[in-house]
Amino acid sequence: MDSPTLVVSAVISSLCAFQLLFHVVSYRFSAKLCPGFSTLSPEKKIEWNSRVVSTCHSLLVGLLGLYVFLFDEATISDPLWGDSSVAKVNVAIASGYLLSDLLTIVLYWKVIGDKYFVIHHCTSLYAFFLILEGSVLEYIGNFRLLAELSSPFVNQRWFLEALKYPKFSKANVVNGILMTVVFFTVRIVPIPFFYAFICSVLGTEAYARLGPLTQSSWVSTCAVLDVMNVMWMVKISKGCLKVISLIRQEKASSSLQNGKVD
């Protein structure tokens, strides 16, 4: 199978698979595996299924992206022009998911509509189109997909809330801490290294071959996504610190009641 056919097939298959997961598979398996699902309102079930799809996508492309980042010799040796079927297919899968999720957002805008997600998805799709159309920056695209490894924890927080788990339950606290740590690790820590890499390739022959459109788009799309990541990180951190502070206050209050504080 030639490269364009492989890419188109992967995008279409991904889109169809994630739509099937949203409309059919999630409903059936969630009802069987989680009794609380049946008690949710129709609106909550729509968002539940959307987040199930998001979690499945994140695990798939995140782990494939990690494989490319660590072991894909073709793209590791040449981050700008290295060509790899695995790297390309992973970007295509992510593109199919983004198209599927945009379709779902439009269909159920009153329930799950969010302008920031639309901006995020459209920006990512534009960047992925440049990668797939020009067979360039495949390593970079997969490196950026490592950020998806934080999404399962974000979605899990929503699941716990929808199932009415107490805010200070062990499941909520542990997931909240893991969400904050993983989000920071995969979305914030790489930022300075990523832009340092861009600076290191400026002026090279490989960078010049990208052309003005890809050069400017590479930096601008990543900048938009990173600004959003920082905004989300601030929000998540505030929530995590608030919970930790409330837990400390609760423990202090309990100690006072038990006469354990001098």
PDB file of C-alpha atoms in Angstrom:
ATOM      1  CA  MET A   1       0.000   0.000   0.000  1.00  0.00           C
ATOM      2  CA  ASP A   2       1.500   3.364  -1.051  1.00  0.00           C
ATOM      3  CA  SER A   3       1.825   6.183   1.457  1.00  0.00           C
ATOM      4  CA  PRO A   4      -1.136   8.403   0.403  1.00  0.00           C
ATOM      5  CA  THR A   5      -3.481   5.400   0.352  1.00  0.00           C
ATOM      6  CA  LEU A   6      -2.215   4.276   3.750  1.00  0.00           C
ATOM      7  CA  VAL A   7      -2.782   7.724   5.236  1.00  0.00           C
ATOM      8  CA  VAL A   8      -6.284   8.181   3.797  1.00  0.00           C
ATOM      9  CA  SER A   9      -7.284   4.663   4.847  1.00  0.00           C
ATOM     10  CA  ALA A  10      -5.993   5.243   8.378  1.00  0.00           C
ATOM     11  CA  VAL A  11      -7.833   8.576   8.717  1.00  0.00           C
ATOM     12  CA  ILE A  12     -11.155   7.191   7.431  1.00  0.00           C
ATOM     13  CA  SER A  13     -10.856   3.973   9.463  1.00  0.00           C
ATOM     14  CA  SER A  14     -10.040   5.978  12.575  1.00  0.00           C
ATOM     15  CA  LEU A  15     -12.979   8.332  12.079  1.00  0.00           C
ATOM     16  CA  CYS A  16     -15.420   5.450  11.534  1.00  0.00           C
ATOM     17  CA  ALA A  17     -14.031   3.390  14.419  1.00  0.00           C
ATOM     18  CA  PHE A  18     -14.308   6.254  16.911  1.00  0.00           C
ATOM     19  CA  GLN A  19     -17.841   7.086  15.745  1.00  0.00           C
ATOM     20  CA  LEU A  20     -18.803   3.435  16.213  1.00  0.00           C
ATOM     21  CA  LEU A  21     -17.213   3.468  19.656  1.00  0.00           C
ATOM     22  CA  PHE A  22     -19.185   6.584  20.596  1.00  0.00           C
ATOM     23  CA  HIS A  23     -22.596   5.584  19.253  1.00  0.00           C
ATOM     24  CA  VAL A  24     -22.622   1.835  19.930  1.00  0.00           C
ATOM     25  CA  VAL A  25     -19.736   0.228  21.807  1.00  0.00           C
ATOM     26  CA  SER A  26     -19.446   2.659  24.717  1.00  0.00           C
ATOM     27  CA  TYR A  27     -23.177   2.559  25.446  1.00  0.00           C
ATOM     28  CA  ARG A  28     -23.264  -1.225  25.611  1.00  0.00           C
ATOM     29  CA  PHE A  29     -20.048  -1.861  27.516  1.00  0.00           C
ATOM     30  CA  SER A  30     -20.489   1.048  29.933  1.00  0.00           C
ATOM     31  CA  ALA A  31     -23.934  -0.220  30.915  1.00  0.00           C
ATOM     32  CA  LYS A  32     -22.520  -3.705  31.578  1.00  0.00           C
ATOM     33  CA  LEU A  33     -19.275  -2.737  33.299  1.00  0.00           C
ATOM     34  CA  CYS A  34     -20.485   0.254  35.295  1.00  0.00           C
ATOM     35  CA  PRO A  35     -23.936   0.064  36.954  1.00  0.00           C
ATOM     36  CA  GLY A  36     -23.862   3.792  37.631  1.00  0.00           C
ATOM     37  CA  PHE A  37     -23.946   4.538  33.901  1.00  0.00           C
ATOM     38  CA  SER A  38     -27.637   3.597  33.665  1.00  0.00           C
ATOM     39  CA  THR A  39     -28.537   6.218  36.278  1.00  0.00           C
ATOM     40  CA  LEU A  40     -26.999   9.092  34.331  1.00  0.00           C
ATOM     41  CA  SER A  41     -29.099  11.613  32.443  1.00  0.00           C
ATOM     42  CA  PRO A  42     -29.115  11.456  28.614  1.00  0.00           C
ATOM     43  CA  GLU A  43     -26.831  14.507  28.536  1.00  0.00           C
ATOM     44  CA  LYS A  44     -24.360  12.922  30.947  1.00  0.00           C
ATOM     45  CA  LYS A  45     -24.357   9.720  28.884  1.00  0.00           C
ATOM     46  CA  ILE A  46     -23.396  11.703  25.782  1.00  0.00           C
ATOM     47  CA  GLU A  47     -20.413  13.267  27.540  1.00  0.00           C
ATOM     48  CA  TRP A  48     -19.545   9.922  29.161  1.00  0.00           C
ATOM     49  CA  ASN A  49     -19.327   8.242  25.751  1.00  0.00           C
ATOM     50  CA  SER A  50     -17.347  11.165  24.362  1.00  0.00           C
ATOM     51  CA  ARG A  51     -14.810  10.765  27.167  1.00  0.00           C
ATOM     52  CA  VAL A  52     -14.637   6.994  26.713  1.00  0.00           C
ATOM     53  CA  VAL A  53     -13.684   7.635  23.081  1.00  0.00           C
ATOM     54  CA  SER A  54     -11.179  10.290  24.160  1.00  0.00           C
ATOM     55  CA  THR A  55      -9.566   7.882  26.631  1.00  0.00           C
ATOM     56  CA  CYS A  56      -9.253   5.075  24.075  1.00  0.00           C
ATOM     57  CA  HIS A  57      -7.756   7.461  21.515  1.00  0.00           C
ATOM     58  CA  SER A  58      -5.320   8.937  24.037  1.00  0.00           C
ATOM     59  CA  LEU A  59      -3.997   5.568  25.133  1.00  0.00           C
ATOM     60  CA  LEU A  60      -3.594   4.373  21.542  1.00  0.00           C
ATOM     61  CA  VAL A  61      -1.842   7.398  20.025  1.00  0.00           C
ATOM     62  CA  GLY A  62       0.025   8.226  23.235  1.00  0.00           C
ATOM     63  CA  LEU A  63       1.604   4.782  23.475  1.00  0.00           C
ATOM     64  CA  LEU A  64       2.344   4.656  19.738  1.00  0.00           C
ATOM     65  CA  GLY A  65       3.871   8.134  20.031  1.00  0.00           C
ATOM     66  CA  LEU A  66       6.029   6.906  22.900  1.00  0.00           C
ATOM     67  CA  TYR A  67       7.215   4.002  20.745  1.00  0.00           C
ATOM     68  CA  VAL A  68       8.154   6.381  17.913  1.00  0.00           C
ATOM     69  CA  PHE A  69       9.852   8.757  20.364  1.00  0.00           C
ATOM     70  CA  LEU A  70      12.012   5.983  21.831  1.00  0.00           C
ATOM     71  CA  PHE A  71      12.525   3.377  19.123  1.00  0.00           C
ATOM     72  CA  ASP A  72      11.659   4.609  15.608  1.00  0.00           C
ATOM     73  CA  GLU A  73      15.135   4.925  14.084  1.00  0.00           C
ATOM     74  CA  ALA A  74      14.035   6.493  10.797  1.00  0.00           C
ATOM     75  CA  THR A  75      12.484   9.528  12.476  1.00  0.00           C
ATOM     76  CA  ILE A  76      14.845   9.724  15.449  1.00  0.00           C
ATOM     77  CA  SER A  77      17.831  10.026  13.118  1.00  0.00           C
ATOM     78  CA  ASP A  78      16.133  12.789  11.138  1.00  0.00           C
ATOM     79  CA  PRO A  79      13.371  14.541  13.151  1.00  0.00           C
ATOM     80  CA  LEU A  80      12.480  16.901  10.319  1.00  0.00           C
ATOM     81  CA  TRP A  81      12.444  14.615   7.279  1.00  0.00           C
ATOM     82  CA  GLY A  82      12.523  11.045   8.628  1.00  0.00           C
ATOM     83  CA  ASP A  83       9.732   8.968   7.097  1.00  0.00           C
ATOM     84  CA  SER A  84       8.119   6.112   9.007  1.00  0.00           C
ATOM     85  CA  SER A  85       4.890   4.192   8.395  1.00  0.00           C
ATOM     86  CA  VAL A  86       4.250   3.831  12.134  1.00  0.00           C
ATOM     87  CA  ALA A  87       4.774   7.542  12.776  1.00  0.00           C
ATOM     88  CA  LYS A  88       2.606   8.496   9.816  1.00  0.00           C
ATOM     89  CA  VAL A  89      -0.224   6.114  10.732  1.00  0.00           C
ATOM     90  CA  ASN A  90      -0.258   7.401  14.308  1.00  0.00           C
ATOM     91  CA  VAL A  91      -0.720  10.974  13.099  1.00  0.00           C
ATOM     92  CA  ALA A  92      -3.444   9.741  10.726  1.00  0.00           C
ATOM     93  CA  ILE A  93      -5.248   7.957  13.580  1.00  0.00           C
ATOM     94  CA  ALA A  94      -5.128  11.141  15.643  1.00  0.00           C
ATOM     95  CA  SER A  95      -6.476  13.112  12.663  1.00  0.00           C
ATOM     96  CA  GLY A  96      -9.373  10.695  12.274  1.00  0.00           C
ATOM     97  CA  TYR A  97     -10.186  11.037  15.963  1.00  0.00           C
ATOM     98  CA  LEU A  98     -10.137  14.842  15.787  1.00  0.00           C
ATOM     99  CA  LEU A  99     -12.533  14.791  12.818  1.00  0.00           C
ATOM    100  CA  SER A 100     -14.774  12.344  14.674  1.00  0.00           C
ATOM    101  CA  ASP A 101     -14.752  14.441  17.835  1.00  0.00           C
ATOM    102  CA  LEU A 102     -15.467  17.643  15.922  1.00  0.00           C
ATOM    103  CA  LEU A 103     -18.452  15.913  14.305  1.00  0.00           C
ATOM    104  CA  THR A 104     -19.666  14.774  17.723  1.00  0.00           C
ATOM    105  CA  ILE A 105     -19.211  18.268  19.186  1.00  0.00           C
ATOM    106  CA  VAL A 106     -21.231  19.807  16.348  1.00  0.00           C
ATOM    107  CA  LEU A 107     -24.013  17.208  16.662  1.00  0.00           C
ATOM    108  CA  TYR A 108     -24.259  17.636  20.433  1.00  0.00           C
ATOM    109  CA  TRP A 109     -23.111  21.223  20.807  1.00  0.00           C
ATOM    110  CA  LYS A 110     -25.630  22.075  23.539  1.00  0.00           C
ATOM    111  CA  VAL A 111     -24.246  19.238  25.660  1.00  0.00           C
ATOM    112  CA  ILE A 112     -20.502  19.110  24.980  1.00  0.00           C
ATOM    113  CA  GLY A 113     -19.846  22.198  22.860  1.00  0.00           C
ATOM    114  CA  ASP A 114     -16.630  23.998  23.844  1.00  0.00           C
ATOM    115  CA  LYS A 115     -14.940  26.703  21.767  1.00  0.00           C
ATOM    116  CA  TYR A 116     -11.521  25.893  23.222  1.00  0.00           C
ATOM    117  CA  PHE A 117     -11.765  22.290  22.071  1.00  0.00           C
ATOM    118  CA  VAL A 118     -12.778  23.471  18.589  1.00  0.00           C
ATOM    119  CA  ILE A 119      -9.721  25.758  18.478  1.00  0.00           C
ATOM    120  CA  HIS A 120      -7.508  22.935  19.766  1.00  0.00           C
ATOM    121  CA  HIS A 121      -8.856  20.393  17.277  1.00  0.00           C
ATOM    122  CA  CYS A 122      -8.712  22.703  14.240  1.00  0.00           C
ATOM    123  CA  THR A 123      -5.174  23.836  15.083  1.00  0.00           C
ATOM    124  CA  SER A 124      -4.039  20.224  15.519  1.00  0.00           C
ATOM    125  CA  LEU A 125      -5.734  19.117  12.295  1.00  0.00           C
ATOM    126  CA  TYR A 126      -3.984  21.845  10.321  1.00  0.00           C
ATOM    127  CA  ALA A 127      -0.612  20.816  11.741  1.00  0.00           C
ATOM    128  CA  PHE A 128      -1.307  17.117  11.090  1.00  0.00           C
ATOM    129  CA  PHE A 129      -2.385  17.904   7.507  1.00  0.00           C
ATOM    130  CA  LEU A 130       0.995  19.542   6.842  1.00  0.00           C
ATOM    131  CA  ILE A 131       2.782  16.524   8.311  1.00  0.00           C
ATOM    132  CA  LEU A 132       0.823  13.945   6.305  1.00  0.00           C
ATOM    133  CA  GLU A 133       0.677  15.907   3.072  1.00  0.00           C
ATOM    134  CA  GLY A 134       4.393  16.688   2.987  1.00  0.00           C
ATOM    135  CA  SER A 135       5.778  13.653   4.857  1.00  0.00           C
ATOM    136  CA  VAL A 136       7.661  16.046   7.118  1.00  0.00           C
ATOM    137  CA  LEU A 137       8.011  16.519  10.886  1.00  0.00           C
ATOM    138  CA  GLU A 138       6.618  13.046  11.608  1.00  0.00           C
ATOM    139  CA  TYR A 139       8.832  12.687  14.662  1.00  0.00           C
ATOM    140  CA  ILE A 140       7.719  16.101  15.911  1.00  0.00           C
ATOM    141  CA  GLY A 141       4.067  15.216  15.399  1.00  0.00           C
ATOM    142  CA  ASN A 142       4.451  12.028  17.423  1.00  0.00           C
ATOM    143  CA  PHE A 143       6.398  13.881  20.097  1.00  0.00           C
ATOM    144  CA  ARG A 144       3.479  16.277  20.451  1.00  0.00           C
ATOM    145  CA  LEU A 145       1.092  13.326  20.717  1.00  0.00           C
ATOM    146  CA  LEU A 146       2.810  12.264  23.953  1.00  0.00           C
ATOM    147  CA  ALA A 147       0.668  14.995  25.526  1.00  0.00           C
ATOM    148  CA  GLU A 148      -2.339  12.709  25.063  1.00  0.00           C
ATOM    149  CA  LEU A 149      -1.067  10.459  27.863  1.00  0.00           C
ATOM    150  CA  SER A 150      -2.552  12.946  30.346  1.00  0.00           C
ATOM    151  CA  SER A 151      -6.102  12.757  28.945  1.00  0.00           C
ATOM    152  CA  PRO A 152      -7.136   9.456  30.611  1.00  0.00           C
ATOM    153  CA  PHE A 153      -6.590  11.043  34.040  1.00  0.00           C
ATOM    154  CA  VAL A 154      -8.546  14.166  33.060  1.00  0.00           C
ATOM    155  CA  ASN A 155     -11.406  11.984  31.822  1.00  0.00           C
ATOM    156  CA  GLN A 156     -11.253   9.768  34.908  1.00  0.00           C
ATOM    157  CA  ARG A 157     -11.816  12.811  37.104  1.00  0.00           C
ATOM    158  CA  TRP A 158     -15.011  13.543  35.172  1.00  0.00           C
ATOM    159  CA  PHE A 159     -16.150   9.893  35.432  1.00  0.00           C
ATOM    160  CA  LEU A 160     -15.688   9.933  39.205  1.00  0.00           C
ATOM    161  CA  GLU A 161     -17.593  13.194  39.471  1.00  0.00           C
ATOM    162  CA  ALA A 162     -20.424  11.882  37.279  1.00  0.00           C
ATOM    163  CA  LEU A 163     -20.687   8.788  39.490  1.00  0.00           C
ATOM    164  CA  LYS A 164     -20.880  11.090  42.532  1.00  0.00           C
ATOM    165  CA  TYR A 165     -17.692   9.926  44.233  1.00  0.00           C
ATOM    166  CA  PRO A 166     -16.935  12.171  47.219  1.00  0.00           C
ATOM    167  CA  LYS A 167     -14.404  14.881  46.384  1.00  0.00           C
ATOM    168  CA  PHE A 168     -12.084  13.658  49.149  1.00  0.00           C
ATOM    169  CA  SER A 169     -12.439   9.954  48.325  1.00  0.00           C
ATOM    170  CA  LYS A 170      -9.184   8.081  47.858  1.00  0.00           C
ATOM    171  CA  ALA A 171      -9.965   7.471  44.174  1.00  0.00           C
ATOM    172  CA  ASN A 172     -10.541  11.172  43.537  1.00  0.00           C
ATOM    173  CA  VAL A 173      -7.495  12.360  45.457  1.00  0.00           C
ATOM    174  CA  VAL A 174      -5.101   9.812  43.914  1.00  0.00           C
ATOM    175  CA  ASN A 175      -6.404  10.467  40.396  1.00  0.00           C
ATOM    176  CA  GLY A 176      -6.200  14.232  40.943  1.00  0.00           C
ATOM    177  CA  ILE A 177      -2.557  14.057  42.006  1.00  0.00           C
ATOM    178  CA  LEU A 178      -1.661  11.715  39.137  1.00  0.00           C
ATOM    179  CA  MET A 179      -3.522  13.952  36.677  1.00  0.00           C
ATOM    180  CA  THR A 180      -1.572  17.008  37.821  1.00  0.00           C
ATOM    181  CA  VAL A 181       1.797  15.239  37.742  1.00  0.00           C
ATOM    182  CA  VAL A 182       1.274  13.536  34.374  1.00  0.00           C
ATOM    183  CA  PHE A 183      -0.209  16.666  32.760  1.00  0.00           C
ATOM    184  CA  PHE A 184       2.791  18.684  33.922  1.00  0.00           C
ATOM    185  CA  THR A 185       5.237  15.983  32.779  1.00  0.00           C
ATOM    186  CA  VAL A 186       3.914  15.441  29.247  1.00  0.00           C
ATOM    187  CA  ARG A 187       2.540  18.890  28.396  1.00  0.00           C
ATOM    188  CA  ILE A 188       4.576  21.486  30.298  1.00  0.00           C
ATOM    189  CA  VAL A 189       8.046  20.010  30.919  1.00  0.00           C
ATOM    190  CA  PRO A 190       8.689  19.428  27.170  1.00  0.00           C
ATOM    191  CA  ILE A 191       7.952  23.059  26.237  1.00  0.00           C
ATOM    192  CA  PRO A 192      11.432  24.584  26.784  1.00  0.00           C
ATOM    193  CA  PHE A 193      13.161  21.551  25.241  1.00  0.00           C
ATOM    194  CA  PHE A 194      10.853  21.691  22.224  1.00  0.00           C
ATOM    195  CA  TYR A 195      11.558  25.343  21.456  1.00  0.00           C
ATOM    196  CA  ALA A 196      15.248  24.850  22.166  1.00  0.00           C
ATOM    197  CA  PHE A 197      15.218  22.154  19.484  1.00  0.00           C
ATOM    198  CA  ILE A 198      13.531  24.541  17.041  1.00  0.00           C
ATOM    199  CA  CYS A 199      16.251  27.105  17.717  1.00  0.00           C
ATOM    200  CA  SER A 200      18.927  24.447  17.171  1.00  0.00           C
ATOM    201  CA  VAL A 201      17.704  23.625  13.640  1.00  0.00           C
ATOM    202  CA  LEU A 202      17.154  27.205  12.494  1.00  0.00           C
ATOM    203  CA  GLY A 203      19.398  27.968   9.554  1.00  0.00           C
ATOM    204  CA  THR A 204      20.120  24.334   8.716  1.00  0.00           C
ATOM    205  CA  GLU A 205      19.614  22.942   5.227  1.00  0.00           C
ATOM    206  CA  ALA A 206      16.944  20.532   6.481  1.00  0.00           C
ATOM    207  CA  TYR A 207      14.997  23.401   8.031  1.00  0.00           C
ATOM    208  CA  ALA A 208      15.292  25.544   4.896  1.00  0.00           C
ATOM    209  CA  ARG A 209      13.834  22.690   2.805  1.00  0.00           C
ATOM    210  CA  LEU A 210      10.625  22.840   4.837  1.00  0.00           C
ATOM    211  CA  GLY A 211       9.649  26.109   3.193  1.00  0.00           C
ATOM    212  CA  PRO A 212       8.136  29.262   4.738  1.00  0.00           C
ATOM    213  CA  LEU A 213       4.605  27.860   5.135  1.00  0.00           C
ATOM    214  CA  THR A 214       5.619  24.747   7.076  1.00  0.00           C
ATOM    215  CA  GLN A 215       8.226  26.663   9.083  1.00  0.00           C
ATOM    216  CA  SER A 216       5.760  29.319  10.241  1.00  0.00           C
ATOM    217  CA  SER A 217       2.918  26.836  10.726  1.00  0.00           C
ATOM    218  CA  TRP A 218       5.096  24.517  12.796  1.00  0.00           C
ATOM    219  CA  VAL A 219       5.938  27.250  15.294  1.00  0.00           C
ATOM    220  CA  SER A 220       2.554  29.015  15.324  1.00  0.00           C
ATOM    221  CA  THR A 221       0.384  25.904  15.781  1.00  0.00           C
ATOM    222  CA  CYS A 222       2.593  24.586  18.557  1.00  0.00           C
ATOM    223  CA  ALA A 223       2.570  28.001  20.241  1.00  0.00           C
ATOM    224  CA  VAL A 224      -1.255  28.070  20.224  1.00  0.00           C
ATOM    225  CA  LEU A 225      -1.440  24.562  21.686  1.00  0.00           C
ATOM    226  CA  ASP A 226       1.182  25.319  24.331  1.00  0.00           C
ATOM    227  CA  VAL A 227      -0.606  28.480  25.463  1.00  0.00           C
ATOM    228  CA  MET A 228      -3.737  26.355  25.928  1.00  0.00           C
ATOM    229  CA  ASN A 229      -1.718  23.711  27.791  1.00  0.00           C
ATOM    230  CA  VAL A 230      -0.358  26.329  30.174  1.00  0.00           C
ATOM    231  CA  MET A 231      -3.870  27.698  30.759  1.00  0.00           C
ATOM    232  CA  TRP A 232      -5.182  24.200  31.525  1.00  0.00           C
ATOM    233  CA  MET A 233      -2.162  23.483  33.749  1.00  0.00           C
ATOM    234  CA  VAL A 234      -2.853  26.583  35.832  1.00  0.00           C
ATOM    235  CA  LYS A 235      -6.493  25.541  36.227  1.00  0.00           C
ATOM    236  CA  ILE A 236      -5.583  21.957  37.170  1.00  0.00           C
ATOM    237  CA  SER A 237      -2.901  23.100  39.628  1.00  0.00           C
ATOM    238  CA  LYS A 238      -5.295  25.472  41.379  1.00  0.00           C
ATOM    239  CA  GLY A 239      -7.824  22.655  41.737  1.00  0.00           C
ATOM    240  CA  CYS A 240      -5.217  20.231  43.064  1.00  0.00           C
ATOM    241  CA  LEU A 241      -3.812  22.738  45.580  1.00  0.00           C
ATOM    242  CA  LYS A 242      -7.332  23.588  46.736  1.00  0.00           C
ATOM    243  CA  VAL A 243      -8.124  19.935  47.406  1.00  0.00           C
ATOM    244  CA  ILE A 244      -4.829  19.388  49.260  1.00  0.00           C
ATOM    245  CA  SER A 245      -5.480  22.506  51.357  1.00  0.00           C
ATOM    246  CA  LEU A 246      -9.004  21.359  52.227  1.00  0.00           C
ATOM    247  CA  ILE A 247      -7.719  17.895  53.187  1.00  0.00           C
ATOM    248  CA  ARG A 248      -5.153  19.483  55.524  1.00  0.00           C
ATOM    249  CA  GLN A 249      -7.831  21.687  57.067  1.00  0.00           C
ATOM    250  CA  GLU A 250     -10.087  18.682  57.521  1.00  0.00           C
ATOM    251  CA  LYS A 251      -7.296  16.698  59.212  1.00  0.00           C
ATOM    252  CA  ALA A 252      -6.452  19.639  61.468  1.00  0.00           C
ATOM    253  CA  SER A 253     -10.103  20.028  62.416  1.00  0.00           C
ATOM    254  CA  SER A 254     -10.377  16.315  63.140  1.00  0.00           C
ATOM    255  CA  SER A 255      -7.250  16.441  65.302  1.00  0.00           C
ATOM    256  CA  LEU A 256      -8.676  19.353  67.290  1.00  0.00           C
ATOM    257  CA  GLN A 257     -11.911  17.489  67.870  1.00  0.00           C
ATOM    258  CA  ASN A 258     -10.001  14.448  69.076  1.00  0.00           C
ATOM    259  CA  GLY A 259      -7.866  16.541  71.412  1.00  0.00           C
ATOM    260  CA  LYS A 260      -4.640  15.715  69.581  1.00  0.00           C
ATOM    261  CA  VAL A 261      -3.502  19.280  69.073  1.00  0.00           C
ATOM    262  CA  ASP A 262      -1.805  21.009  72.013  1.00  0.00           C
TER     263      ASP A 262
END
